[in-house]
mmCIF file of N, CA and C in Angstrom:
data_model
loop_
_atom_site.group_PDB
_atom_site.id
_atom_site.type_symbol
_atom_site.label_atom_id
_atom_site.label_comp_id
_atom_site.label_asym_id
_atom_site.label_seq_id
_atom_site.Cartn_x
_atom_site.Cartn_y
_atom_site.Cartn_z
ATOM 1 N N PHE A 1 65.544 161.511 2.088
ATOM 2 C CA PHE A 1 66.839 162.073 2.373
ATOM 3 C C PHE A 1 66.712 163.587 2.505
ATOM 4 N N THR A 2 67.400 164.132 3.459
ATOM 5 C CA THR A 2 67.402 165.586 3.609
ATOM 6 C C THR A 2 68.820 166.075 3.833
ATOM 7 N N VAL A 3 69.083 167.223 3.287
ATOM 8 C CA VAL A 3 70.371 167.875 3.466
ATOM 9 C C VAL A 3 70.077 169.284 3.951
ATOM 10 N N PRO A 4 70.629 169.667 5.093
ATOM 11 C CA PRO A 4 70.389 171.037 5.567
ATOM 12 C C PRO A 4 70.926 172.049 4.551
ATOM 13 N N THR A 5 70.113 173.034 4.206
ATOM 14 C CA THR A 5 70.527 174.069 3.263
ATOM 15 C C THR A 5 70.122 175.429 3.796
ATOM 16 N N VAL A 6 70.716 176.437 3.233
ATOM 17 C CA VAL A 6 70.378 177.810 3.605
ATOM 18 C C VAL A 6 70.514 178.676 2.356
ATOM 19 N N ALA A 7 69.644 179.652 2.210
ATOM 20 C CA ALA A 7 69.706 180.569 1.075
ATOM 21 C C ALA A 7 70.280 181.895 1.564
ATOM 22 N N VAL A 8 71.386 182.311 0.945
ATOM 23 C CA VAL A 8 72.021 183.584 1.290
ATOM 24 C C VAL A 8 72.503 184.247 0.002
ATOM 25 N N THR A 9 72.843 185.508 0.107
ATOM 26 C CA THR A 9 73.417 186.205 -1.042
ATOM 27 C C THR A 9 74.884 185.794 -1.184
ATOM 28 N N SER A 10 75.450 186.072 -2.329
ATOM 29 C CA SER A 10 76.879 185.804 -2.529
ATOM 30 C C SER A 10 77.704 186.574 -1.503
ATOM 31 N N GLU A 11 77.332 187.824 -1.256
ATOM 32 C CA GLU A 11 78.061 188.646 -0.287
ATOM 33 C C GLU A 11 78.040 188.013 1.103
ATOM 34 N N GLU A 12 76.880 187.503 1.515
ATOM 35 C CA GLU A 12 76.769 186.858 2.829
ATOM 36 C C GLU A 12 77.606 185.584 2.893
ATOM 37 N N ALA A 13 77.563 184.796 1.834
ATOM 38 C CA ALA A 13 78.337 183.551 1.796
ATOM 39 C C ALA A 13 79.832 183.847 1.850
ATOM 40 N N ILE A 14 80.283 184.805 1.068
ATOM 41 C CA ILE A 14 81.707 185.171 1.064
ATOM 42 C C ILE A 14 82.123 185.689 2.429
ATOM 43 N N GLY A 15 81.311 186.537 3.029
ATOM 44 C CA GLY A 15 81.613 187.054 4.368
ATOM 45 C C GLY A 15 81.726 185.941 5.388
ATOM 46 N N TRP A 16 80.807 184.988 5.340
ATOM 47 C CA TRP A 16 80.834 183.863 6.284
ATOM 48 C C TRP A 16 82.093 183.039 6.089
ATOM 49 N N LEU A 17 82.429 182.712 4.841
ATOM 50 C CA LEU A 17 83.626 181.922 4.558
ATOM 51 C C LEU A 17 84.882 182.644 5.042
ATOM 52 N N LYS A 18 84.991 183.937 4.745
ATOM 53 C CA LYS A 18 86.160 184.718 5.155
ATOM 54 C C LYS A 18 86.245 184.807 6.680
ATOM 55 N N ASP A 19 85.096 185.028 7.340
ATOM 56 C CA ASP A 19 85.080 185.107 8.816
ATOM 57 C C ASP A 19 85.563 183.811 9.456
ATOM 58 N N LYS A 20 85.287 182.688 8.821
ATOM 59 C CA LYS A 20 85.684 181.378 9.343
ATOM 60 C C LYS A 20 87.091 180.978 8.902
ATOM 61 N N GLY A 21 87.763 181.825 8.121
ATOM 62 C CA GLY A 21 89.103 181.507 7.647
ATOM 63 C C GLY A 21 89.140 180.429 6.578
ATOM 64 N N ILE A 22 88.046 180.279 5.847
ATOM 65 C CA ILE A 22 87.951 179.263 4.800
ATOM 66 C C ILE A 22 88.402 179.883 3.481
ATOM 67 N N LYS A 23 89.374 179.238 2.834
ATOM 68 C CA LYS A 23 89.879 179.723 1.549
ATOM 69 C C LYS A 23 88.833 179.487 0.465
ATOM 70 N N ILE A 24 88.715 180.455 -0.419
ATOM 71 C CA ILE A 24 87.773 180.361 -1.532
ATOM 72 C C ILE A 24 88.563 180.141 -2.817
ATOM 73 N N TYR A 25 88.276 179.025 -3.487
ATOM 74 C CA TYR A 25 88.886 178.719 -4.776
ATOM 75 C C TYR A 25 87.776 178.637 -5.810
ATOM 76 N N THR A 26 87.899 179.417 -6.859
ATOM 77 C CA THR A 26 86.891 179.388 -7.913
ATOM 78 C C THR A 26 87.378 178.512 -9.058
ATOM 79 N N ALA A 27 86.512 177.628 -9.511
ATOM 80 C CA ALA A 27 86.826 176.747 -10.638
ATOM 81 C C ALA A 27 86.478 177.488 -11.916
ATOM 82 N N GLN A 28 87.515 177.837 -12.669
ATOM 83 C CA GLN A 28 87.322 178.576 -13.910
ATOM 84 C C GLN A 28 88.524 178.349 -14.812
ATOM 85 N N LEU A 29 88.332 178.542 -16.099
ATOM 86 C CA LEU A 29 89.423 178.316 -17.048
ATOM 87 C C LEU A 29 90.373 179.504 -17.131
ATOM 88 N N GLN A 30 89.834 180.714 -16.988
ATOM 89 C CA GLN A 30 90.644 181.907 -17.162
ATOM 90 C C GLN A 30 91.535 182.156 -15.946
ATOM 91 N N ASP A 31 92.789 182.513 -16.213
ATOM 92 C CA ASP A 31 93.723 182.934 -15.176
ATOM 93 C C ASP A 31 93.765 181.935 -14.014
ATOM 94 N N SER A 32 93.899 180.646 -14.332
ATOM 95 C CA SER A 32 93.814 179.595 -13.318
ATOM 96 C C SER A 32 95.040 178.704 -13.325
ATOM 97 N N ARG A 33 95.211 177.987 -12.216
ATOM 98 C CA ARG A 33 96.235 176.946 -12.153
ATOM 99 C C ARG A 33 95.533 175.641 -11.785
ATOM 100 N N TRP A 34 96.222 174.516 -12.048
ATOM 101 C CA TRP A 34 95.630 173.214 -11.754
ATOM 102 C C TRP A 34 95.315 173.086 -10.265
ATOM 103 N N TYR A 35 94.197 172.455 -9.948
ATOM 104 C CA TYR A 35 93.784 172.310 -8.553
ATOM 105 C C TYR A 35 94.845 171.608 -7.723
ATOM 106 N N TYR A 36 95.584 170.663 -8.303
ATOM 107 C CA TYR A 36 96.566 169.909 -7.533
ATOM 108 C C TYR A 36 97.850 170.708 -7.286
ATOM 109 N N ASP A 37 97.976 171.883 -7.886
ATOM 110 C CA ASP A 37 99.094 172.777 -7.604
ATOM 111 C C ASP A 37 98.701 173.848 -6.590
ATOM 112 N N THR A 38 97.554 173.674 -5.968
ATOM 113 C CA THR A 38 96.999 174.652 -5.040
ATOM 114 C C THR A 38 96.984 174.070 -3.632
ATOM 115 N N ASP A 39 97.382 174.868 -2.656
ATOM 116 C CA ASP A 39 97.379 174.431 -1.257
ATOM 117 C C ASP A 39 95.938 174.355 -0.756
ATOM 118 N N MET A 40 95.468 173.146 -0.523
ATOM 119 C CA MET A 40 94.104 172.959 -0.033
ATOM 120 C C MET A 40 94.083 172.418 1.387
ATOM 121 N N THR A 41 95.133 172.718 2.118
ATOM 122 C CA THR A 41 95.115 172.339 3.533
ATOM 123 C C THR A 41 94.260 173.364 4.274
ATOM 124 N N GLY A 42 93.626 172.934 5.314
ATOM 125 C CA GLY A 42 92.729 173.820 6.048
ATOM 126 C C GLY A 42 91.381 173.898 5.374
ATOM 127 N N GLY A 43 90.554 174.794 5.868
ATOM 128 C CA GLY A 43 89.214 174.959 5.325
ATOM 129 C C GLY A 43 89.262 175.457 3.886
ATOM 130 N N THR A 44 88.528 174.805 3.011
ATOM 131 C CA THR A 44 88.552 175.136 1.590
ATOM 132 C C THR A 44 87.146 175.050 1.008
ATOM 133 N N ALA A 45 86.765 176.073 0.267
ATOM 134 C CA ALA A 45 85.500 176.060 -0.470
ATOM 135 C C ALA A 45 85.825 176.145 -1.954
ATOM 136 N N ILE A 46 85.348 175.179 -2.728
ATOM 137 C CA ILE A 46 85.510 175.220 -4.181
ATOM 138 C C ILE A 46 84.183 175.696 -4.755
ATOM 139 N N VAL A 47 84.230 176.823 -5.448
ATOM 140 C CA VAL A 47 83.013 177.449 -5.966
ATOM 141 C C VAL A 47 82.982 177.287 -7.481
ATOM 142 N N MET A 48 81.867 176.778 -7.990
ATOM 143 C CA MET A 48 81.679 176.578 -9.430
ATOM 144 C C MET A 48 80.480 177.376 -9.888
ATOM 145 N N GLY A 49 80.589 177.937 -11.070
ATOM 146 C CA GLY A 49 79.482 178.697 -11.640
ATOM 147 C C GLY A 49 78.616 177.832 -12.531
ATOM 148 N N THR A 50 77.666 178.487 -13.165
ATOM 149 C CA THR A 50 76.796 177.764 -14.075
ATOM 150 C C THR A 50 77.527 177.484 -15.376
ATOM 151 N N GLU A 51 77.074 176.486 -16.095
ATOM 152 C CA GLU A 51 77.719 176.139 -17.356
ATOM 153 C C GLU A 51 77.551 177.249 -18.384
ATOM 154 N N SER A 52 76.422 177.933 -18.369
ATOM 155 C CA SER A 52 76.173 178.950 -19.393
ATOM 156 C C SER A 52 76.850 180.290 -19.103
ATOM 157 N N THR A 53 76.882 180.712 -17.835
ATOM 158 C CA THR A 53 77.424 182.045 -17.535
ATOM 159 C C THR A 53 78.647 182.026 -16.633
ATOM 160 N N GLY A 54 78.996 180.880 -16.096
ATOM 161 C CA GLY A 54 80.180 180.815 -15.231
ATOM 162 C C GLY A 54 79.950 181.496 -13.894
ATOM 163 N N LEU A 55 81.024 181.999 -13.328
ATOM 164 C CA LEU A 55 80.962 182.656 -12.025
ATOM 165 C C LEU A 55 80.731 184.158 -12.172
ATOM 166 N N THR A 56 80.111 184.747 -11.158
ATOM 167 C CA THR A 56 79.952 186.196 -11.159
ATOM 168 C C THR A 56 81.263 186.842 -10.716
ATOM 169 N N ASP A 57 81.416 188.111 -11.045
ATOM 170 C CA ASP A 57 82.637 188.837 -10.698
ATOM 171 C C ASP A 57 82.884 188.887 -9.198
ATOM 172 N N ILE A 58 81.828 188.934 -8.403
ATOM 173 C CA ILE A 58 82.026 189.008 -6.955
ATOM 174 C C ILE A 58 82.773 187.781 -6.437
ATOM 175 N N TRP A 59 82.475 186.605 -6.981
ATOM 176 C CA TRP A 59 83.183 185.389 -6.560
ATOM 177 C C TRP A 59 84.610 185.381 -7.089
ATOM 178 N N ARG A 60 84.800 185.809 -8.326
ATOM 179 C CA ARG A 60 86.152 185.857 -8.898
ATOM 180 C C ARG A 60 87.051 186.777 -8.089
ATOM 181 N N LYS A 61 86.528 187.935 -7.700
ATOM 182 C CA LYS A 61 87.318 188.901 -6.933
ATOM 183 C C LYS A 61 87.566 188.437 -5.506
ATOM 184 N N ALA A 62 86.633 187.703 -4.929
ATOM 185 C CA ALA A 62 86.770 187.244 -3.534
ATOM 186 C C ALA A 62 87.680 186.024 -3.412
ATOM 187 N N ALA A 63 87.947 185.363 -4.521
ATOM 188 C CA ALA A 63 88.697 184.100 -4.493
ATOM 189 C C ALA A 63 90.135 184.299 -4.033
ATOM 190 N N ASP A 64 90.611 183.323 -3.254
ATOM 191 C CA ASP A 64 92.016 183.291 -2.866
ATOM 192 C C ASP A 64 92.868 182.769 -4.017
ATOM 193 N N ALA A 65 92.273 181.972 -4.891
ATOM 194 C CA ALA A 65 92.946 181.464 -6.087
ATOM 195 C C ALA A 65 91.890 180.969 -7.066
ATOM 196 N N HIS A 66 92.279 180.952 -8.334
ATOM 197 C CA HIS A 66 91.427 180.405 -9.391
ATOM 198 C C HIS A 66 92.039 179.078 -9.802
ATOM 199 N N ILE A 67 91.210 178.047 -9.837
ATOM 200 C CA ILE A 67 91.716 176.713 -10.159
ATOM 201 C C ILE A 67 91.000 176.147 -11.374
ATOM 202 N N LYS A 68 91.670 175.207 -12.021
ATOM 203 C CA LYS A 68 91.001 174.471 -13.091
ATOM 204 C C LYS A 68 91.084 172.996 -12.766
ATOM 205 N N ILE A 69 90.029 172.300 -13.141
ATOM 206 C CA ILE A 69 89.892 170.873 -12.872
ATOM 207 C C ILE A 69 89.939 170.173 -14.223
ATOM 208 N N PRO A 70 90.876 169.244 -14.409
ATOM 209 C CA PRO A 70 91.022 168.620 -15.728
ATOM 210 C C PRO A 70 89.806 167.793 -16.114
ATOM 211 N N MET A 71 89.523 167.804 -17.392
ATOM 212 C CA MET A 71 88.446 167.006 -17.958
ATOM 213 C C MET A 71 89.080 165.924 -18.811
ATOM 214 N N LEU A 72 88.727 164.694 -18.573
ATOM 215 C CA LEU A 72 89.255 163.592 -19.369
ATOM 216 C C LEU A 72 88.340 163.320 -20.553
ATOM 217 N N GLY A 73 88.896 162.844 -21.621
ATOM 218 C CA GLY A 73 88.100 162.529 -22.801
ATOM 219 C C GLY A 73 87.838 163.755 -23.645
ATOM 220 N N ARG A 74 86.703 163.775 -24.303
ATOM 221 C CA ARG A 74 86.400 164.855 -25.248
ATOM 222 C C ARG A 74 85.577 165.982 -24.631
ATOM 223 N N LEU A 75 85.209 165.859 -23.385
ATOM 224 C CA LEU A 75 84.423 166.903 -22.739
ATOM 225 C C LEU A 75 85.272 168.142 -22.528
ATOM 226 N N ASP A 76 84.649 169.316 -22.641
ATOM 227 C CA ASP A 76 85.393 170.537 -22.380
ATOM 228 C C ASP A 76 84.708 171.433 -21.357
ATOM 229 N N SER A 77 83.650 170.928 -20.726
ATOM 230 C CA SER A 77 83.018 171.688 -19.664
ATOM 231 C C SER A 77 82.463 170.724 -18.633
ATOM 232 N N LEU A 78 82.314 171.229 -17.438
ATOM 233 C CA LEU A 78 81.834 170.420 -16.322
ATOM 234 C C LEU A 78 80.463 170.916 -15.911
ATOM 235 N N ASN A 79 79.442 170.104 -16.116
ATOM 236 C CA ASN A 79 78.107 170.448 -15.681
ATOM 237 C C ASN A 79 78.049 170.210 -14.177
ATOM 238 N N VAL A 80 77.935 171.283 -13.410
ATOM 239 C CA VAL A 80 77.998 171.190 -11.956
ATOM 240 C C VAL A 80 76.911 170.275 -11.408
ATOM 241 N N SER A 81 75.741 170.305 -12.005
ATOM 242 C CA SER A 81 74.646 169.489 -11.473
ATOM 243 C C SER A 81 74.912 168.000 -11.591
ATOM 244 N N SER A 82 75.774 167.611 -12.522
ATOM 245 C CA SER A 82 76.054 166.189 -12.677
ATOM 246 C C SER A 82 77.499 165.831 -12.340
ATOM 247 N N SER A 83 78.245 166.797 -11.806
ATOM 248 C CA SER A 83 79.650 166.516 -11.502
ATOM 249 C C SER A 83 79.753 165.587 -10.300
ATOM 250 N N LYS A 84 80.874 164.913 -10.204
ATOM 251 C CA LYS A 84 81.115 163.993 -9.106
ATOM 252 C C LYS A 84 82.098 164.581 -8.109
ATOM 253 N N LEU A 85 82.362 165.878 -8.186
ATOM 254 C CA LEU A 85 83.274 166.518 -7.251
ATOM 255 C C LEU A 85 82.505 166.818 -5.970
ATOM 256 N N SER A 86 82.571 165.906 -5.033
ATOM 257 C CA SER A 86 81.885 166.064 -3.764
ATOM 258 C C SER A 86 82.721 165.400 -2.690
ATOM 259 N N ASP A 87 82.320 165.560 -1.443
ATOM 260 C CA ASP A 87 83.059 164.923 -0.345
ATOM 261 C C ASP A 87 83.156 163.423 -0.538
ATOM 262 N N ASN A 88 82.106 162.806 -1.075
ATOM 263 C CA ASN A 88 82.112 161.358 -1.236
ATOM 264 C C ASN A 88 82.895 160.907 -2.459
ATOM 265 N N ALA A 89 82.849 161.687 -3.538
ATOM 266 C CA ALA A 89 83.494 161.266 -4.777
ATOM 267 C C ALA A 89 84.988 161.569 -4.796
ATOM 268 N N MET A 90 85.390 162.680 -4.204
ATOM 269 C CA MET A 90 86.796 163.056 -4.209
ATOM 270 C C MET A 90 87.133 163.639 -2.841
ATOM 271 N N PRO A 91 87.502 162.801 -1.883
ATOM 272 C CA PRO A 91 87.806 163.298 -0.547
ATOM 273 C C PRO A 91 88.897 164.360 -0.579
ATOM 274 N N ALA A 92 88.861 165.265 0.393
ATOM 275 C CA ALA A 92 89.804 166.379 0.432
ATOM 276 C C ALA A 92 91.249 165.912 0.372
ATOM 277 N N ASN A 93 91.559 164.782 1.002
ATOM 278 C CA ASN A 93 92.949 164.333 0.965
ATOM 279 C C ASN A 93 93.362 163.891 -0.428
ATOM 280 N N ASP A 94 92.420 163.575 -1.306
ATOM 281 C CA ASP A 94 92.747 163.211 -2.685
ATOM 282 C C ASP A 94 93.015 164.441 -3.545
ATOM 283 N N LEU A 95 92.502 165.611 -3.151
ATOM 284 C CA LEU A 95 92.666 166.807 -3.961
ATOM 285 C C LEU A 95 94.113 167.261 -4.026
ATOM 286 N N SER A 96 94.919 166.879 -3.063
ATOM 287 C CA SER A 96 96.308 167.323 -3.051
ATOM 288 C C SER A 96 97.190 166.459 -3.932
ATOM 289 N N LYS A 97 96.657 165.331 -4.441
ATOM 290 C CA LYS A 97 97.448 164.421 -5.264
ATOM 291 C C LYS A 97 97.136 164.623 -6.740
ATOM 292 N N PRO A 98 98.173 164.731 -7.582
ATOM 293 C CA PRO A 98 97.894 164.831 -9.020
ATOM 294 C C PRO A 98 97.249 163.549 -9.534
ATOM 295 N N HIS A 99 96.309 163.722 -10.420
ATOM 296 C CA HIS A 99 95.656 162.592 -11.072
ATOM 297 C C HIS A 99 96.037 162.633 -12.541
ATOM 298 N N ASN A 100 95.767 161.586 -13.260
ATOM 299 C CA ASN A 100 96.039 161.557 -14.688
ATOM 300 C C ASN A 100 95.243 162.654 -15.365
ATOM 301 N N THR A 101 95.917 163.646 -15.924
ATOM 302 C CA THR A 101 95.225 164.772 -16.523
ATOM 303 C C THR A 101 95.344 164.811 -18.032
ATOM 304 N N LYS A 102 95.956 163.809 -18.618
ATOM 305 C CA LYS A 102 96.113 163.801 -20.072
ATOM 306 C C LYS A 102 94.794 163.421 -20.732
ATOM 307 N N SER A 103 94.452 164.130 -21.738
ATOM 308 C CA SER A 103 93.258 163.797 -22.514
ATOM 309 C C SER A 103 93.718 163.177 -23.831
ATOM 310 N N PRO A 104 92.822 162.523 -24.561
ATOM 311 C CA PRO A 104 93.196 161.936 -25.846
ATOM 312 C C PRO A 104 93.734 162.971 -26.829
ATOM 313 N N ARG A 105 93.389 164.247 -26.630
ATOM 314 C CA ARG A 105 93.863 165.295 -27.534
ATOM 315 C C ARG A 105 95.304 165.707 -27.256
ATOM 316 N N GLU A 106 95.872 165.341 -26.122
ATOM 317 C CA GLU A 106 97.238 165.753 -25.780
ATOM 318 C C GLU A 106 98.259 164.790 -26.312
#
């Protein structure tokens, strides 16, 4: 299996996304709203940081909005390498619909 990839700097990636009119949404807990309360019509890039350090300031500042993605159960962080947030797991048309966001702690 092969997936076309390219290595660029954050600045280059942000410039490309902005030039193409693609909205940048950063997944973060601070200063965020639920993803399903965010307009994701049109081109949308959801950017996630590492579990240990999160996103860099350049991505936070470039973002059109900061979103949070609910975690069900007792988990409180999303390991990006094992997350199921992809085109196949959660199609774009599903992102606009609220899902059950209650955790056992609520």
